[in-house]
Tab-separated table of C-alpha atoms in Angstrom:
chain	number	residue	atom	x	y	z
A	1	ALA	CA	8.801	6.819	13.991
A	2	GLN	CA	6.660	3.757	13.168
A	3	SER	CA	7.385	0.270	11.674
A	4	VAL	CA	5.599	-3.000	11.211
A	5	THR	CA	7.066	-6.431	11.318
A	6	GLN	CA	5.071	-9.232	9.513
A	7	LEU	CA	6.351	-12.508	10.721
A	8	GLY	CA	6.673	-14.862	7.929
A	9	SER	CA	7.048	-14.031	4.156
A	10	HIS	CA	5.306	-17.157	3.429
A	11	VAL	CA	2.512	-19.041	5.148
A	12	SER	CA	0.975	-22.543	3.853
A	13	VAL	CA	-2.565	-23.950	5.114
A	14	SER	CA	-4.618	-26.484	3.930
A	15	GLU	CA	-8.292	-25.857	2.805
A	16	GLY	CA	-10.640	-25.172	5.479
A	17	ALA	CA	-7.959	-24.548	8.096
A	18	LEU	CA	-7.443	-21.681	10.248
A	19	VAL	CA	-5.267	-18.557	8.638
A	20	LEU	CA	-3.030	-16.784	10.933
A	21	LEU	CA	-0.933	-13.786	9.644
A	22	ARG	CA	1.059	-12.105	11.992
A	23	CYS	CA	1.763	-8.371	12.497
A	24	ASN	CA	3.427	-6.532	15.167
A	25	TYR	CA	3.861	-2.466	14.790
A	26	SER	CA	5.599	0.281	16.723
A	27	SER	CA	4.311	3.693	16.748
A	28	SER	CA	5.130	6.701	18.709
A	29	VAL	CA	1.374	7.801	18.644
A	30	PRO	CA	-1.894	6.077	18.833
A	31	PRO	CA	-1.681	4.220	15.705
A	32	TYR	CA	-4.053	3.465	12.509
A	33	LEU	CA	-3.675	0.046	11.408
A	34	PHE	CA	-4.688	-1.486	7.917
A	35	TRP	CA	-4.566	-4.974	6.284
A	36	TYR	CA	-4.477	-5.086	2.534
A	37	VAL	CA	-4.595	-7.993	0.194
A	38	GLN	CA	-2.643	-8.206	-3.222
A	39	TYR	CA	-3.895	-10.653	-5.775
A	40	PRO	CA	-1.307	-11.217	-8.739
A	41	ASN	CA	-1.033	-8.524	-11.087
A	42	GLN	CA	-3.410	-6.166	-9.174
A	43	GLY	CA	-2.827	-3.618	-6.695
A	44	LEU	CA	-3.684	-3.493	-2.887
A	45	GLN	CA	-6.893	-3.650	-1.942
A	46	LEU	CA	-8.194	-2.930	1.644
A	47	LEU	CA	-9.276	-5.831	3.682
A	48	LEU	CA	-9.956	-3.895	7.005
A	49	LYS	CA	-8.773	-0.938	9.206
A	50	TYR	CA	-8.564	-0.417	13.189
A	51	THR	CA	-10.342	2.519	14.064
A	52	SER	CA	-10.046	2.471	17.805
A	53	ALA	CA	-13.679	1.722	17.862
A	54	ALA	CA	-13.511	-1.743	18.755
A	55	THR	CA	-10.452	-3.946	19.145
A	56	LEU	CA	-11.837	-6.803	16.974
A	57	VAL	CA	-12.379	-5.704	13.597
A	58	LYS	CA	-14.272	-7.172	10.948
A	59	GLY	CA	-13.409	-7.168	7.277
A	60	ILE	CA	-14.254	-8.592	3.766
A	61	ASN	CA	-14.201	-12.228	2.804
A	62	GLY	CA	-14.431	-13.460	6.350
A	63	PHE	CA	-11.234	-12.108	7.909
A	64	GLU	CA	-10.773	-10.158	11.008
A	65	ALA	CA	-7.986	-8.722	13.016
A	66	GLU	CA	-7.762	-8.178	16.739
A	67	PHE	CA	-5.856	-4.948	17.997
A	68	LYS	CA	-3.665	-5.642	21.368
A	69	LYS	CA	-1.999	-2.665	22.363
A	70	SER	CA	-0.249	-4.566	25.155
A	71	GLU	CA	1.419	-6.898	22.753
A	72	THR	CA	1.414	-4.126	19.558
A	73	SER	CA	-0.050	-6.728	17.469
A	74	PHE	CA	-2.401	-6.687	14.928
A	75	HIS	CA	-3.005	-10.345	13.367
A	76	LEU	CA	-5.014	-11.319	10.788
A	77	THR	CA	-7.123	-14.308	11.003
A	78	LYS	CA	-9.917	-16.299	9.054
A	79	PRO	CA	-11.435	-19.492	10.547
A	80	SER	CA	-11.558	-21.343	7.277
A	81	ALA	CA	-9.171	-21.293	4.451
A	82	HIS	CA	-10.471	-21.000	0.837
A	83	MET	CA	-8.495	-21.387	-2.253
A	84	SER	CA	-9.436	-17.853	-3.536
A	85	ASP	CA	-7.543	-16.458	-0.441
A	86	ALA	CA	-4.252	-17.576	-2.202
A	87	ALA	CA	-2.587	-13.649	-2.355
A	88	GLU	CA	-0.155	-11.816	-0.609
A	89	TYR	CA	-1.226	-9.859	2.442
A	90	PHE	CA	0.347	-6.698	3.698
A	91	CYS	CA	-0.088	-5.166	7.615
A	92	ALA	CA	0.178	-1.428	7.596
A	93	VAL	CA	0.817	1.294	10.260
A	94	GLY	CA	-0.648	4.948	9.718
A	95	ALA	CA	0.131	8.019	11.967
A	96	ARG	CA	-0.776	11.652	11.176
A	97	ARG	CA	1.568	13.785	10.820
A	98	SER	CA	1.762	18.071	10.407
A	99	GLY	CA	-0.981	19.226	7.608
A	100	GLY	CA	-2.741	16.079	7.915
A	101	TYR	CA	-0.885	14.115	5.674
A	102	GLN	CA	-1.194	10.394	6.565
A	103	LYS	CA	2.294	8.461	6.561
A	104	VAL	CA	1.874	5.107	6.375
A	105	THR	CA	4.467	2.290	6.413
A	106	PHE	CA	3.735	-1.310	4.950
A	107	GLY	CA	4.988	-4.395	6.069
A	108	ILE	CA	7.284	-6.507	3.644
A	109	GLY	CA	4.158	-8.920	2.914
A	110	THR	CA	2.850	-12.285	3.640
A	111	LYS	CA	2.223	-14.618	0.903
A	112	LEU	CA	-0.490	-17.109	1.662
A	113	GLN	CA	-0.779	-20.636	-0.093
A	114	VAL	CA	-4.033	-22.575	0.009
A	115	ILE	CA	-3.198	-26.259	-0.388
A	116	PRO	CA	-6.081	-28.396	-1.510
B	30	ASN	CA	-16.288	3.473	-11.003
B	31	ALA	CA	-12.677	3.757	-12.219
B	32	GLY	CA	-10.910	4.676	-8.935
B	33	VAL	CA	-7.125	4.871	-9.468
B	34	THR	CA	-5.883	4.472	-13.060
B	35	GLN	CA	-2.306	3.846	-14.054
B	36	THR	CA	-0.805	3.680	-17.800
B	37	PRO	CA	0.895	2.180	-18.946
B	38	LYS	CA	0.590	-1.379	-17.720
B	39	PHE	CA	4.085	-2.620	-18.780
B	40	ARG	CA	6.982	-1.058	-20.380
B	41	ILE	CA	10.298	-1.742	-21.028
B	42	LEU	CA	13.014	1.218	-21.391
B	43	LYS	CA	16.483	1.109	-22.408
B	44	ILE	CA	19.314	2.484	-19.699
B	45	GLY	CA	19.366	6.497	-20.018
B	46	GLN	CA	15.624	6.684	-21.527
B	47	SER	CA	13.130	8.951	-19.781
B	48	MET	CA	9.543	8.150	-19.359
B	49	THR	CA	6.337	9.189	-17.523
B	50	LEU	CA	4.310	6.756	-15.721
B	51	GLN	CA	0.886	8.197	-15.423
B	52	CYS	CA	-1.948	8.171	-12.665
B	53	ALA	CA	-5.442	9.676	-12.627
B	54	GLN	CA	-7.818	9.366	-9.759
B	55	ASP	CA	-11.634	10.114	-9.950
B	56	MET	CA	-12.577	10.006	-6.053
B	57	ASN	CA	-11.543	13.654	-5.579
B	58	HIS	CA	-8.976	12.622	-3.309
B	59	ASN	CA	-6.634	15.522	-1.935
B	60	TYR	CA	-3.679	12.652	-1.340
B	61	MET	CA	-1.801	11.079	-3.732
B	62	TYR	CA	1.118	8.535	-3.359
B	63	TRP	CA	3.771	6.906	-5.721
B	64	TYR	CA	5.265	3.616	-4.550
B	65	ARG	CA	7.750	1.100	-5.613
B	66	GLN	CA	7.411	-2.521	-4.868
B	67	ASP	CA	10.234	-4.809	-4.912
B	68	PRO	CA	10.162	-8.569	-4.078
B	69	GLY	CA	10.727	-9.233	-0.523
B	70	MET	CA	10.749	-5.285	0.130
B	71	GLY	CA	7.162	-4.296	0.533
B	72	LEU	CA	6.133	-0.938	-0.523
B	73	LYS	CA	8.466	2.196	-0.545
B	74	LEU	CA	6.997	5.692	-0.858
B	75	ILE	CA	8.574	7.470	-3.487
B	76	TYR	CA	6.848	10.903	-3.510
B	77	TYR	CA	3.371	12.040	-2.153
B	78	SER	CA	1.129	14.950	-2.646
B	79	VAL	CA	-1.398	16.293	-0.348
B	80	GLY	CA	-2.908	18.546	-2.941
B	81	ALA	CA	-2.821	20.213	-6.266
B	82	GLY	CA	0.520	22.301	-6.528
B	83	ILE	CA	2.142	20.735	-3.191
B	84	THR	CA	4.567	17.541	-3.518
B	85	ASP	CA	6.927	16.195	-1.035
B	86	LYS	CA	9.520	13.292	-1.171
B	87	GLY	CA	9.161	9.837	0.276
B	88	GLU	CA	11.530	7.161	1.185
B	89	VAL	CA	13.335	6.739	-2.060
B	90	PRO	CA	12.813	9.922	-4.135
B	91	ASN	CA	16.121	9.969	-6.013
B	92	GLY	CA	15.833	9.401	-9.991
B	93	TYR	CA	12.292	10.511	-9.948
B	94	ASN	CA	10.212	13.713	-10.307
B	95	VAL	CA	6.488	14.329	-9.818
B	96	SER	CA	3.942	17.060	-10.236
B	97	ARG	CA	0.454	17.804	-9.550
B	98	SER	CA	-1.290	20.386	-11.529
B	99	THR	CA	-4.680	19.174	-10.733
B	100	THR	CA	-6.664	17.256	-8.144
B	101	GLU	CA	-6.885	14.162	-10.389
B	102	ASP	CA	-3.868	13.703	-11.794
B	103	PHE	CA	-0.231	12.747	-10.297
B	104	PRO	CA	2.365	11.811	-12.887
B	105	LEU	CA	5.857	10.318	-12.045
B	106	ARG	CA	8.746	10.942	-14.173
B	107	LEU	CA	12.071	8.819	-15.000
B	108	GLU	CA	14.591	11.318	-16.333
B	109	LEU	CA	17.434	8.865	-16.930
B	110	ALA	CA	16.599	5.225	-16.609
B	111	ALA	CA	18.538	3.010	-14.665
B	112	PRO	CA	18.529	-0.908	-13.997
B	113	SER	CA	17.832	-0.032	-10.335
B	114	GLN	CA	14.787	1.463	-11.092
B	115	THR	CA	13.197	-1.818	-12.600
B	116	SER	CA	10.350	-2.606	-10.258
B	117	VAL	CA	6.412	-2.342	-9.849
B	118	TYR	CA	5.204	1.056	-9.605
B	119	PHE	CA	1.911	1.759	-7.805
B	120	CYS	CA	-0.105	4.867	-7.560
B	121	ALA	CA	-2.347	5.478	-4.466
B	122	SER	CA	-4.840	8.034	-3.557
B	123	SER	CA	-6.966	8.535	-0.118
B	124	SER	CA	-9.146	11.316	1.465
B	125	PRO	CA	-7.845	13.273	4.197
B	126	GLY	CA	-10.845	12.084	6.449
B	127	GLN	CA	-13.164	14.362	8.631
B	128	GLY	CA	-12.779	15.428	12.292
B	129	GLY	CA	-10.739	13.582	15.074
B	130	ARG	CA	-9.950	10.568	12.950
B	131	LYS	CA	-8.293	12.556	9.930
B	132	GLY	CA	-5.485	10.505	8.517
B	133	ASN	CA	-7.556	6.900	9.115
B	134	GLN	CA	-8.328	6.694	5.737
B	135	PRO	CA	-7.294	3.747	3.369
B	136	GLN	CA	-5.214	4.156	0.611
B	137	HIS	CA	-6.827	3.265	-2.962
B	138	PHE	CA	-4.447	1.628	-5.389
B	139	GLY	CA	-4.216	1.513	-8.993
B	140	ASP	CA	-3.087	-1.824	-10.680
B	141	GLY	CA	0.457	-1.028	-11.134
B	142	THR	CA	2.914	-0.383	-13.890
B	143	ARG	CA	5.659	-3.039	-14.435
B	144	LEU	CA	8.618	-1.409	-15.675
B	145	SER	CA	11.810	-3.078	-16.919
B	146	ILE	CA	15.271	-1.342	-17.702
B	147	LEU	CA	17.572	-3.093	-19.663
């Protein structure tokens, strides 16, 4: 079984401030972890993924996330928020099942508002 | 470089009507998925397919049907539309990956179909 908890359905930051979006996961097997971003009226786009090669993962648009097994967390950060970062962000956990099918469970999403 | 294409983008249906949401991908991905997205609920998996001719139910399959006759196409069918099916529907695809990291592949999403049932 696997699950994802995103703390905070809405987060507001000032332009130029640190962005921190929290994600905790639960998985009975070593997880695959993803962060996706969704802009209005669009589908989800991959920001970054955890491959187990490194605990600190760098993604697009200056975002990064750190896998912490002891805390079962995969928080998303960006040092300085830009107005274009305003979007909804989804954390997701994947696990391989029989037949190679990738079951992915998505969090409920966090809407990021950037204040000028 | 189309990726995943969904049609239509918007649709209004009356209760009891039927329709098919189309999804096509040009990345030769084996895996395809249908999700629905409701406010504050994240994405819920409706159906998925691991290859042509193979489909299976997800978390919320009731009221929907799918087929997968080709690698490229994965249509979703609503037979008797109900107000509870008002939602945004997303199709996605992924490759199975290779070697020891099979399954660690991101999903590629279409832009969605916004469906209202009145």
